[in-house]
mmCIF file of N, CA and C and ligand atoms in Angstrom:
data_model
loop_
_atom_site.group_PDB
_atom_site.id
_atom_site.type_symbol
_atom_site.label_atom_id
_atom_site.label_comp_id
_atom_site.label_asym_id
_atom_site.label_seq_id
_atom_site.Cartn_x
_atom_site.Cartn_y
_atom_site.Cartn_z
ATOM 1 N N MET T 419 51.141 2.679 -6.914
ATOM 2 C CA MET T 419 50.282 2.566 -5.869
ATOM 3 C C MET T 419 49.890 0.850 -6.108
ATOM 4 N N LYS T 420 49.605 0.302 -5.400
ATOM 5 C CA LYS T 420 48.686 -1.070 -5.487
ATOM 6 C C LYS T 420 47.447 -0.991 -5.142
ATOM 7 N N LEU T 421 46.978 -1.699 -5.851
ATOM 8 C CA LEU T 421 45.415 -1.592 -5.391
ATOM 9 C C LEU T 421 45.015 -2.578 -4.536
ATOM 10 N N THR T 422 44.308 -2.269 -3.875
ATOM 11 C CA THR T 422 43.901 -3.542 -2.508
ATOM 12 C C THR T 422 42.580 -4.215 -3.283
ATOM 13 N N SER T 423 43.185 -5.191 -3.053
ATOM 14 C CA SER T 423 42.033 -6.378 -3.560
ATOM 15 C C SER T 423 40.758 -6.605 -2.882
ATOM 16 N N ARG T 424 39.564 -6.405 -3.327
ATOM 17 C CA ARG T 424 38.101 -6.343 -2.711
ATOM 18 C C ARG T 424 37.286 -6.932 -3.285
ATOM 19 N N LYS T 425 36.279 -8.009 -2.167
ATOM 20 C CA LYS T 425 35.526 -8.289 -1.954
ATOM 21 C C LYS T 425 34.264 -7.632 -3.271
ATOM 22 N N VAL T 426 33.877 -8.273 -4.595
ATOM 23 C CA VAL T 426 33.241 -7.387 -5.021
ATOM 24 C C VAL T 426 31.466 -8.162 -4.494
ATOM 25 N N PRO T 427 30.731 -6.693 -3.776
ATOM 26 C CA PRO T 427 29.315 -7.345 -2.889
ATOM 27 C C PRO T 427 28.811 -8.165 -3.679
ATOM 28 N N THR T 428 27.927 -9.186 -3.881
ATOM 29 C CA THR T 428 26.932 -9.836 -4.316
ATOM 30 C C THR T 428 25.561 -9.227 -4.731
ATOM 31 N N PHE T 429 24.833 -9.577 -5.482
ATOM 32 C CA PHE T 429 23.319 -8.674 -5.212
ATOM 33 C C PHE T 429 22.694 -8.529 -4.163
ATOM 34 N N GLY T 430 22.736 -9.926 -3.258
ATOM 35 C CA GLY T 430 21.905 -9.965 -2.259
ATOM 36 C C GLY T 430 22.805 -8.949 -0.941
ATOM 37 N N GLU T 431 23.905 -9.190 -1.079
ATOM 38 C CA GLU T 431 24.395 -8.235 -0.092
ATOM 39 C C GLU T 431 24.234 -6.788 -0.307
ATOM 40 N N GLN T 432 24.000 -6.516 -1.557
ATOM 41 C CA GLN T 432 23.892 -4.842 -2.047
ATOM 42 C C GLN T 432 22.170 -4.753 -1.512
ATOM 43 N N ARG T 433 21.840 -5.669 -1.850
ATOM 44 C CA ARG T 433 20.209 -5.794 -1.765
ATOM 45 C C ARG T 433 20.160 -5.402 0.025
ATOM 46 N N ARG T 434 20.947 -6.208 0.626
ATOM 47 C CA ARG T 434 20.737 -6.382 2.200
ATOM 48 C C ARG T 434 21.072 -4.394 2.489
ATOM 49 N N ALA T 435 22.373 -4.530 2.415
ATOM 50 C CA ALA T 435 22.796 -3.000 2.136
ATOM 51 C C ALA T 435 21.877 -1.669 1.864
ATOM 52 N N GLY T 436 21.230 -2.048 1.019
ATOM 53 C CA GLY T 436 20.177 -1.077 0.647
ATOM 54 C C GLY T 436 19.015 -0.764 1.479
ATOM 55 N N ARG T 437 18.374 -2.101 2.170
ATOM 56 C CA ARG T 437 17.359 -2.411 2.911
ATOM 57 C C ARG T 437 18.116 -1.762 4.116
ATOM 58 N N GLN T 438 19.002 -1.676 4.833
ATOM 59 C CA GLN T 438 19.350 -1.166 6.035
ATOM 60 C C GLN T 438 19.357 0.100 5.675
ATOM 61 N N ASN T 439 20.192 1.150 4.614
ATOM 62 C CA ASN T 439 20.162 2.324 4.563
ATOM 63 C C ASN T 439 18.410 2.820 4.451
ATOM 64 N N ASP T 440 17.929 2.263 3.888
ATOM 65 C CA ASP T 440 16.122 2.534 3.684
ATOM 66 C C ASP T 440 15.523 2.895 5.174
ATOM 67 N N ARG T 441 16.202 1.742 6.317
ATOM 68 C CA ARG T 441 15.353 1.463 7.422
ATOM 69 C C ARG T 441 16.117 2.793 8.041
ATOM 70 N N LEU T 442 17.481 3.059 8.284
ATOM 71 C CA LEU T 442 17.456 4.303 8.658
ATOM 72 C C LEU T 442 16.865 5.659 8.360
ATOM 73 N N GLN T 443 16.683 5.516 6.957
ATOM 74 C CA GLN T 443 15.872 6.503 6.755
ATOM 75 C C GLN T 443 14.480 6.923 6.811
ATOM 76 N N ALA T 444 13.599 5.669 7.380
ATOM 77 C CA ALA T 444 12.317 6.000 7.444
ATOM 78 C C ALA T 444 11.925 6.628 8.778
ATOM 79 N N PRO T 445 10.303 7.157 8.780
ATOM 80 C CA PRO T 445 10.440 7.716 10.081
ATOM 81 C C PRO T 445 9.848 6.773 11.032
ATOM 82 N N ALA T 446 9.827 7.846 12.166
ATOM 83 C CA ALA T 446 9.743 6.845 13.338
ATOM 84 C C ALA T 446 7.980 6.560 13.762
ATOM 85 N N MET T 447 7.774 5.649 14.293
ATOM 86 C CA MET T 447 6.353 4.929 13.914
ATOM 87 C C MET T 447 5.731 6.308 14.671
ATOM 88 N N ARG T 448 5.908 6.843 15.589
ATOM 89 C CA ARG T 448 5.027 7.989 16.438
ATOM 90 C C ARG T 448 4.568 9.261 15.273
ATOM 91 N N SER T 449 5.826 9.092 14.299
ATOM 92 C CA SER T 449 5.520 10.448 13.555
ATOM 93 C C SER T 449 4.391 9.918 12.190
ATOM 94 N N ARG T 450 5.119 8.795 11.661
ATOM 95 C CA ARG T 450 3.984 8.292 10.557
ATOM 96 C C ARG T 450 2.866 7.604 10.901
ATOM 97 N N TYR T 451 2.721 6.833 12.317
ATOM 98 C CA TYR T 451 1.658 6.302 12.872
ATOM 99 C C TYR T 451 1.589 7.197 13.852
ATOM 100 N N ALA T 452 0.998 8.225 14.224
ATOM 101 C CA ALA T 452 0.768 8.340 15.843
ATOM 102 C C ALA T 452 0.044 7.897 16.335
ATOM 103 N N ASN T 453 -0.751 7.321 15.725
ATOM 104 C CA ASN T 453 -2.567 6.696 16.427
ATOM 105 C C ASN T 453 -2.199 5.262 17.153
ATOM 106 N N ILE T 454 -0.857 4.712 16.665
ATOM 107 C CA ILE T 454 -0.695 2.921 17.138
ATOM 108 C C ILE T 454 0.347 3.121 18.188
ATOM 109 N N ALA T 455 -0.192 2.642 19.583
ATOM 110 C CA ALA T 455 0.662 2.491 20.651
ATOM 111 C C ALA T 455 2.202 1.345 20.137
ATOM 112 N N LYS T 456 1.199 0.112 19.813
ATOM 113 C CA LYS T 456 1.722 -1.007 19.230
ATOM 114 C C LYS T 456 1.722 -1.831 18.306
ATOM 115 N N LEU T 457 2.686 -2.366 16.935
ATOM 116 C CA LEU T 457 2.146 -3.385 16.356
ATOM 117 C C LEU T 457 3.016 -3.827 16.270
ATOM 118 N N GLN T 458 2.459 -5.396 16.297
ATOM 119 C CA GLN T 458 3.156 -6.530 16.343
ATOM 120 C C GLN T 458 3.022 -7.120 14.862
ATOM 121 N N ILE T 459 4.250 -7.815 14.265
ATOM 122 C CA ILE T 459 4.318 -8.706 13.203
ATOM 123 C C ILE T 459 4.944 -9.607 13.719
ATOM 124 N N ASP T 460 3.722 -10.764 12.694
ATOM 125 C CA ASP T 460 4.126 -12.500 13.100
ATOM 126 C C ASP T 460 4.757 -12.736 11.791
ATOM 127 N N LEU T 461 5.554 -13.547 11.592
ATOM 128 C CA LEU T 461 5.956 -14.008 10.309
ATOM 129 C C LEU T 461 6.245 -15.755 10.604
ATOM 130 N N SER T 462 5.708 -16.421 9.766
ATOM 131 C CA SER T 462 6.269 -17.782 9.870
ATOM 132 C C SER T 462 5.899 -17.763 8.409
ATOM 133 N N PHE T 463 6.773 -19.243 8.173
ATOM 134 C CA PHE T 463 7.454 -19.409 6.661
ATOM 135 C C PHE T 463 7.049 -20.563 6.225
ATOM 136 N N ALA T 464 6.880 -20.926 4.486
ATOM 137 C CA ALA T 464 6.709 -22.361 4.593
ATOM 138 C C ALA T 464 6.778 -22.363 2.898
ATOM 139 N N GLY T 465 6.723 -23.546 1.989
ATOM 140 C CA GLY T 465 7.052 -23.596 0.458
ATOM 141 C C GLY T 465 8.197 -24.379 0.505
ATOM 142 N N THR T 466 9.118 -24.670 1.396
ATOM 143 C CA THR T 466 10.451 -25.099 0.855
ATOM 144 C C THR T 466 9.921 -26.991 1.633
ATOM 145 N N SER T 467 10.903 -27.650 0.611
ATOM 146 C CA SER T 467 11.105 -29.018 1.350
ATOM 147 C C SER T 467 11.533 -29.317 2.518
ATOM 148 N N ARG T 468 12.859 -28.287 2.912
ATOM 149 C CA ARG T 468 13.369 -28.355 3.840
ATOM 150 C C ARG T 468 12.818 -28.261 5.236
ATOM 151 N N PRO T 469 13.457 -28.039 5.967
ATOM 152 C CA PRO T 469 12.305 -27.774 7.778
ATOM 153 C C PRO T 469 12.489 -26.708 7.594
ATOM 154 N N PRO T 470 11.179 -25.641 7.462
ATOM 155 C CA PRO T 470 11.090 -24.323 7.333
ATOM 156 C C PRO T 470 11.572 -23.296 8.349
ATOM 157 N N PRO T 471 12.099 -21.927 8.143
ATOM 158 C CA PRO T 471 12.850 -21.222 8.919
ATOM 159 C C PRO T 471 12.031 -21.278 10.036
ATOM 160 N N SER T 472 12.409 -20.698 11.447
ATOM 161 C CA SER T 472 11.942 -20.570 12.409
ATOM 162 C C SER T 472 10.797 -19.264 12.233
ATOM 163 N N PRO T 473 9.280 -19.258 12.770
ATOM 164 C CA PRO T 473 9.116 -18.171 13.039
ATOM 165 C C PRO T 473 9.460 -16.661 13.692
ATOM 166 N N GLN T 474 9.106 -15.746 13.082
ATOM 167 C CA GLN T 474 9.604 -14.545 13.717
ATOM 168 C C GLN T 474 8.645 -13.747 14.442
ATOM 169 N N SER T 475 8.884 -12.693 15.108
ATOM 170 C CA SER T 475 7.934 -11.935 15.809
ATOM 171 C C SER T 475 8.548 -10.387 16.395
ATOM 172 N N HIS T 476 8.147 -9.753 15.561
ATOM 173 C CA HIS T 476 8.893 -8.651 15.508
ATOM 174 C C HIS T 476 7.301 -7.230 16.583
ATOM 175 N N SER T 477 7.985 -6.449 17.397
ATOM 176 C CA SER T 477 7.176 -5.580 18.037
ATOM 177 C C SER T 477 7.561 -3.963 17.714
ATOM 178 N N PHE T 478 6.742 -3.117 17.181
ATOM 179 C CA PHE T 478 6.837 -1.500 16.923
ATOM 180 C C PHE T 478 6.249 -0.850 18.210
ATOM 181 N N PHE T 479 7.407 -0.263 18.522
ATOM 182 C CA PHE T 479 6.659 0.772 19.563
ATOM 183 C C PHE T 479 6.646 2.285 18.690
ATOM 184 N N PRO T 480 5.998 3.141 19.078
ATOM 185 C CA PRO T 480 6.231 4.730 18.609
ATOM 186 C C PRO T 480 7.619 5.029 18.555
ATOM 187 N N PRO T 481 8.919 4.513 19.360
ATOM 188 C CA PRO T 481 10.023 5.260 18.960
ATOM 189 C C PRO T 481 11.100 4.580 17.848
ATOM 190 N N ALA T 482 10.482 3.280 17.729
ATOM 191 C CA ALA T 482 10.968 2.527 16.354
ATOM 192 C C ALA T 482 10.611 2.942 14.935
ATOM 193 N N ARG T 483 11.619 2.562 13.824
ATOM 194 C CA ARG T 483 11.470 3.306 12.676
ATOM 195 C C ARG T 483 10.005 2.602 12.105
ATOM 196 N N ALA T 484 9.317 3.269 11.288
ATOM 197 C CA ALA T 484 8.504 2.258 10.201
ATOM 198 C C ALA T 484 9.058 2.398 9.251
ATOM 199 N N PHE T 485 9.216 0.723 9.327
ATOM 200 C CA PHE T 485 9.880 0.034 8.228
ATOM 201 C C PHE T 485 9.372 -1.638 8.164
ATOM 202 N N PHE T 486 8.840 -1.750 7.208
ATOM 203 C CA PHE T 486 8.265 -3.073 7.292
ATOM 204 C C PHE T 486 8.757 -3.938 6.351
ATOM 205 N N ARG T 487 9.814 -4.239 5.969
ATOM 206 C CA ARG T 487 10.395 -5.088 4.873
ATOM 207 C C ARG T 487 11.319 -6.231 5.146
ATOM 208 N N PHE T 488 11.092 -7.334 5.031
ATOM 209 C CA PHE T 488 11.981 -8.365 5.857
ATOM 210 C C PHE T 488 12.255 -9.330 4.877
ATOM 211 N N ALA T 489 13.960 -9.669 4.959
ATOM 212 C CA ALA T 489 14.738 -10.370 4.086
ATOM 213 C C ALA T 489 13.903 -11.427 3.937
ATOM 214 N N CYS T 490 13.659 -12.480 2.745
ATOM 215 C CA CYS T 490 13.528 -13.832 2.730
ATOM 216 C C CYS T 490 14.714 -14.293 3.898
ATOM 217 N N PRO T 491 14.426 -15.177 4.472
ATOM 218 C CA PRO T 491 15.314 -15.813 5.372
ATOM 219 C C PRO T 491 16.159 -16.968 4.527
ATOM 220 N N CYS T 492 15.981 -17.042 3.580
ATOM 221 C CA CYS T 492 16.217 -18.067 2.446
ATOM 222 C C CYS T 492 17.774 -17.762 2.486
ATOM 223 N N SER T 493 19.005 -17.978 2.487
ATOM 224 C CA SER T 493 20.330 -17.796 2.653
ATOM 225 C C SER T 493 20.669 -17.039 1.425
ATOM 226 N N GLU T 494 20.084 -18.087 0.427
ATOM 227 C CA GLU T 494 20.788 -18.302 -1.086
ATOM 228 C C GLU T 494 20.067 -17.039 -1.956
ATOM 229 N N CYS T 495 18.861 -16.146 -1.014
ATOM 230 C CA CYS T 495 18.010 -15.578 -1.758
ATOM 231 C C CYS T 495 18.188 -14.294 -1.420
ATOM 232 N N ASP T 496 17.581 -13.098 -2.556
ATOM 233 C CA ASP T 496 17.821 -11.697 -2.272
ATOM 234 C C ASP T 496 16.516 -11.284 -2.566
ATOM 235 N N GLY T 497 15.220 -12.013 -1.993
ATOM 236 C CA GLY T 497 14.414 -11.516 -2.185
ATOM 237 C C GLY T 497 14.100 -10.994 -0.266
ATOM 238 N N GLU T 498 12.695 -10.502 -0.701
ATOM 239 C CA GLU T 498 11.971 -9.324 0.682
ATOM 240 C C GLU T 498 10.819 -9.711 0.528
ATOM 241 N N PHE T 499 10.186 -9.595 1.950
ATOM 242 C CA PHE T 499 8.642 -9.523 2.003
ATOM 243 C C PHE T 499 8.443 -8.101 2.513
ATOM 244 N N ASP T 500 7.596 -7.306 2.034
ATOM 245 C CA ASP T 500 7.456 -6.002 2.157
ATOM 246 C C ASP T 500 5.570 -6.164 2.114
ATOM 247 N N LEU T 501 5.812 -5.884 4.063
ATOM 248 C CA LEU T 501 4.515 -5.578 4.889
ATOM 249 C C LEU T 501 3.694 -3.537 4.493
ATOM 250 N N SER T 502 4.661 -3.028 4.222
ATOM 251 C CA SER T 502 4.251 -1.757 4.339
ATOM 252 C C SER T 502 2.759 -1.385 3.762
ATOM 253 N N ALA T 503 2.374 -1.843 2.884
ATOM 254 C CA ALA T 503 0.949 -1.628 2.377
ATOM 255 C C ALA T 503 -0.080 -2.167 3.194
ATOM 256 N N SER T 504 0.130 -3.162 3.800
ATOM 257 C CA SER T 504 -0.712 -4.291 5.016
ATOM 258 C C SER T 504 -0.721 -2.856 6.079
ATOM 259 N N VAL T 505 0.265 -2.764 6.565
ATOM 260 C CA VAL T 505 0.575 -1.956 7.667
ATOM 261 C C VAL T 505 -0.748 -0.519 7.459
ATOM 262 N N ALA T 506 -0.186 0.210 6.551
ATOM 263 C CA ALA T 506 -1.134 1.227 6.197
ATOM 264 C C ALA T 506 -2.405 1.003 5.919
ATOM 265 N N GLU T 507 -2.719 -0.180 5.491
ATOM 266 C CA GLU T 507 -4.362 0.014 5.224
ATOM 267 C C GLU T 507 -4.642 -0.307 6.582
ATOM 268 N N LEU T 508 -4.133 -1.253 7.604
ATOM 269 C CA LEU T 508 -5.046 -1.833 8.796
ATOM 270 C C LEU T 508 -4.585 -0.580 9.656
ATOM 271 N N SER T 509 -3.878 0.367 9.896
ATOM 272 C CA SER T 509 -3.812 1.272 10.184
ATOM 273 C C SER T 509 -4.842 2.461 9.953
ATOM 274 N N GLU T 510 -5.723 2.123 8.924
ATOM 275 C CA GLU T 510 -6.897 3.031 8.749
ATOM 276 C C GLU T 510 -7.782 2.522 9.423
ATOM 277 N N VAL T 511 -7.663 1.439 9.957
ATOM 278 C CA VAL T 511 -9.302 0.662 10.435
ATOM 279 C C VAL T 511 -9.601 1.708 12.068
ATOM 280 N N LYS T 512 -10.117 2.296 12.329
ATOM 281 C CA LYS T 512 -10.705 3.067 13.665
ATOM 282 C C LYS T 512 -10.822 2.045 14.945
ATOM 283 N N ARG T 513 -11.790 1.272 14.760
ATOM 284 C CA ARG T 513 -12.415 0.364 15.719
ATOM 285 C C ARG T 513 -12.549 -1.052 15.401
ATOM 286 N N PRO T 514 -12.379 -1.682 16.495
ATOM 287 C CA PRO T 514 -12.056 -1.484 17.749
ATOM 288 C C PRO T 514 -10.636 -1.081 18.307
ATOM 289 N N SER T 515 -10.063 -0.848 19.352
ATOM 290 C CA SER T 515 -8.925 -0.178 19.536
ATOM 291 C C SER T 515 -7.659 -1.480 19.382
ATOM 292 N N ALA T 516 -7.841 -3.043 19.319
ATOM 293 C CA ALA T 516 -6.699 -3.988 18.838
ATOM 294 C C ALA T 516 -7.191 -4.640 17.231
ATOM 295 N N ARG T 517 -6.536 -4.305 16.524
ATOM 296 C CA ARG T 517 -6.987 -4.650 15.047
ATOM 297 C C ARG T 517 -5.846 -5.540 14.536
ATOM 298 N N THR T 518 -6.486 -6.997 13.960
ATOM 299 C CA THR T 518 -5.332 -7.790 13.414
ATOM 300 C C THR T 518 -6.028 -7.735 11.889
ATOM 301 N N ALA T 519 -4.904 -8.449 11.088
ATOM 302 C CA ALA T 519 -4.934 -8.624 9.463
ATOM 303 C C ALA T 519 -3.911 -9.747 9.059
ATOM 304 N N SER T 520 -4.333 -10.729 8.746
ATOM 305 C CA SER T 520 -3.169 -11.921 8.058
ATOM 306 C C SER T 520 -3.316 -11.850 6.868
ATOM 307 N N GLY T 521 -2.142 -12.741 5.718
ATOM 308 C CA GLY T 521 -2.121 -12.978 4.706
ATOM 309 C C GLY T 521 -1.122 -13.845 4.319
ATOM 310 N N ARG T 522 -0.977 -13.989 3.015
ATOM 311 C CA ARG T 522 0.416 -15.157 2.658
ATOM 312 C C ARG T 522 0.634 -14.544 1.314
ATOM 313 N N MET T 523 2.049 -14.236 1.010
ATOM 314 C CA MET T 523 2.408 -13.586 -0.179
ATOM 315 C C MET T 523 3.647 -14.954 -0.465
ATOM 316 N N SER T 524 4.276 -14.797 -1.617
ATOM 317 C CA SER T 524 5.238 -15.509 -2.281
ATOM 318 C C SER T 524 6.563 -14.699 -2.277
ATOM 319 N N CYS T 525 7.522 -15.302 -2.055
ATOM 320 C CA CYS T 525 8.857 -14.616 -2.347
ATOM 321 C C CYS T 525 9.024 -14.262 -3.815
ATOM 322 N N GLU T 526 9.597 -13.198 -4.104
ATOM 323 C CA GLU T 526 9.810 -13.016 -5.810
ATOM 324 C C GLU T 526 11.384 -12.889 -5.875
ATOM 325 N N GLY T 527 12.124 -13.443 -5.137
ATOM 326 C CA GLY T 527 13.564 -12.886 -5.119
ATOM 327 C C GLY T 527 14.043 -14.465 -5.825
ATOM 328 N N VAL T 528 15.062 -14.459 -6.260
ATOM 329 C CA VAL T 528 15.937 -15.405 -7.246
ATOM 330 C C VAL T 528 16.944 -16.149 -6.077
ATOM 331 N N HIS T 529 17.201 -17.451 -6.336
ATOM 332 C CA HIS T 529 18.822 -18.330 -5.790
ATOM 333 C C HIS T 529 19.402 -17.752 -6.558
ATOM 334 N N PHE T 530 20.580 -17.427 -6.304
ATOM 335 C CA PHE T 530 22.043 -17.529 -6.965
ATOM 336 C C PHE T 530 21.832 -16.562 -8.436
ATOM 337 N N ARG T 531 21.277 -15.442 -7.907
ATOM 338 C CA ARG T 531 20.706 -14.931 -9.439
ATOM 339 C C ARG T 531 21.964 -14.353 -10.051
ATOM 340 N N GLU T 532 23.476 -14.235 -9.519
ATOM 341 C CA GLU T 532 24.547 -14.026 -10.368
ATOM 342 C C GLU T 532 25.028 -15.148 -11.005
ATOM 343 N N ARG T 533 24.118 -16.629 -11.012
ATOM 344 C CA ARG T 533 24.896 -17.634 -11.386
ATOM 345 C C ARG T 533 23.649 -18.361 -12.480
ATOM 346 N N ALA T 534 24.949 -19.011 -13.322
ATOM 347 C CA ALA T 534 23.659 -20.039 -14.342
ATOM 348 C C ALA T 534 22.559 -20.679 -13.744
ATOM 349 N N THR T 535 22.915 -20.975 -12.831
ATOM 350 C CA THR T 535 21.785 -22.076 -12.098
ATOM 351 C C THR T 535 20.672 -21.108 -11.274
ATOM 352 N N ALA T 536 19.924 -20.213 -11.317
ATOM 353 C CA ALA T 536 19.664 -19.163 -10.707
ATOM 354 C C ALA T 536 17.909 -19.930 -10.916
ATOM 355 N N THR T 537 17.649 -20.009 -9.345
ATOM 356 C CA THR T 537 16.111 -20.259 -9.796
ATOM 357 C C THR T 537 14.909 -19.531 -9.226
ATOM 358 N N PRO T 538 13.829 -19.300 -9.203
ATOM 359 C CA PRO T 538 12.629 -18.398 -8.564
ATOM 360 C C PRO T 538 13.253 -19.167 -6.885
ATOM 361 N N CYS T 539 12.728 -18.366 -5.654
ATOM 362 C CA CYS T 539 12.531 -19.122 -4.576
ATOM 363 C C CYS T 539 11.406 -19.279 -4.247
ATOM 364 N N PRO T 540 11.006 -20.628 -3.771
ATOM 365 C CA PRO T 540 9.822 -21.131 -3.454
ATOM 366 C C PRO T 540 9.244 -20.538 -2.025
ATOM 367 N N MET T 541 10.104 -19.806 -1.253
ATOM 368 C CA MET T 541 9.439 -19.493 0.180
ATOM 369 C C MET T 541 8.215 -19.114 0.015
ATOM 370 N N ALA T 542 6.986 -19.303 1.061
ATOM 371 C CA ALA T 542 5.849 -18.277 1.286
ATOM 372 C C ALA T 542 6.174 -18.005 2.387
ATOM 373 N N LEU T 543 5.371 -16.428 2.659
ATOM 374 C CA LEU T 543 5.316 -15.782 3.986
ATOM 375 C C LEU T 543 3.788 -16.077 4.588
ATOM 376 N N ASN T 544 3.633 -16.447 5.676
ATOM 377 C CA ASN T 544 2.385 -16.341 6.271
ATOM 378 C C ASN T 544 2.471 -15.127 7.374
ATOM 379 N N TRP T 545 1.755 -14.195 7.092
ATOM 380 C CA TRP T 545 1.910 -12.953 8.273
ATOM 381 C C TRP T 545 0.925 -12.839 8.371
ATOM 382 N N ARG T 546 0.945 -12.105 10.081
ATOM 383 C CA ARG T 546 0.002 -11.691 10.809
ATOM 384 C C ARG T 546 0.084 -10.183 11.545
ATOM 385 N N LEU T 547 -0.543 -9.464 11.236
ATOM 386 C CA LEU T 547 -0.587 -8.086 12.164
ATOM 387 C C LEU T 547 -1.253 -7.701 13.219
ATOM 388 N N VAL T 548 -0.573 -6.812 14.498
ATOM 389 C CA VAL T 548 -1.749 -6.507 15.195
ATOM 390 C C VAL T 548 -1.532 -5.165 15.577
ATOM 391 N N ILE T 549 -2.177 -4.566 15.587
ATOM 392 C CA ILE T 549 -2.045 -2.881 16.324
ATOM 393 C C ILE T 549 -3.214 -2.608 17.024
ATOM 394 N N VAL T 550 -2.451 -2.435 18.201
ATOM 395 C CA VAL T 550 -2.903 -1.664 19.495
ATOM 396 C C VAL T 550 -3.121 -0.050 19.214
ATOM 397 N N ARG T 551 -4.360 0.296 18.810
ATOM 398 C CA ARG T 551 -4.661 1.615 19.319
ATOM 399 C C ARG T 551 -4.572 2.458 20.045
ATOM 400 N N SER T 552 -3.685 3.769 20.271
ATOM 401 C CA SER T 552 -3.754 4.673 21.675
ATOM 402 C C SER T 552 -5.078 6.098 21.657
ATOM 403 N N ASP T 553 -5.551 5.541 20.637
ATOM 404 C CA ASP T 553 -7.115 6.555 20.932
ATOM 405 C C ASP T 553 -7.949 5.712 21.025
HETATM 406 ZN ZN1 ZN F 552 13.365 -16.267 -1.102
HETATM 407 ZN ZN1 ZN F 553 14.277 -19.588 -1.572
#
């Protein structure tokens, strides 16, 4: 029997596959956050000397998965930005019906983790949440 040669997944690829799997396991917005009619997450990036990656905007409606971890847009990076705690906190705010929060966090990922030249990622995320409540 001949063994087929298979590319060994990099740490970053494993991390991405794990995140994809976690997303599938996440509860729906309507069960985790029953009072949220819409959640919008805006992401913009800074911290690199090159032109920063394009901003992102994600909208979550009741059927969507309640999953708020976003990959660092650096292609060499294995990091991610986790906004789960911020969403949970803002969801507790009762009034008025639309609520916003914003903040900044640094990437904790590493470039080329599997190589000798590994360096911490300089990317920073500016995030903004807007929640529209249904009650
Ligand atoms: Zn990064
Ligand atoms: Zn990076």
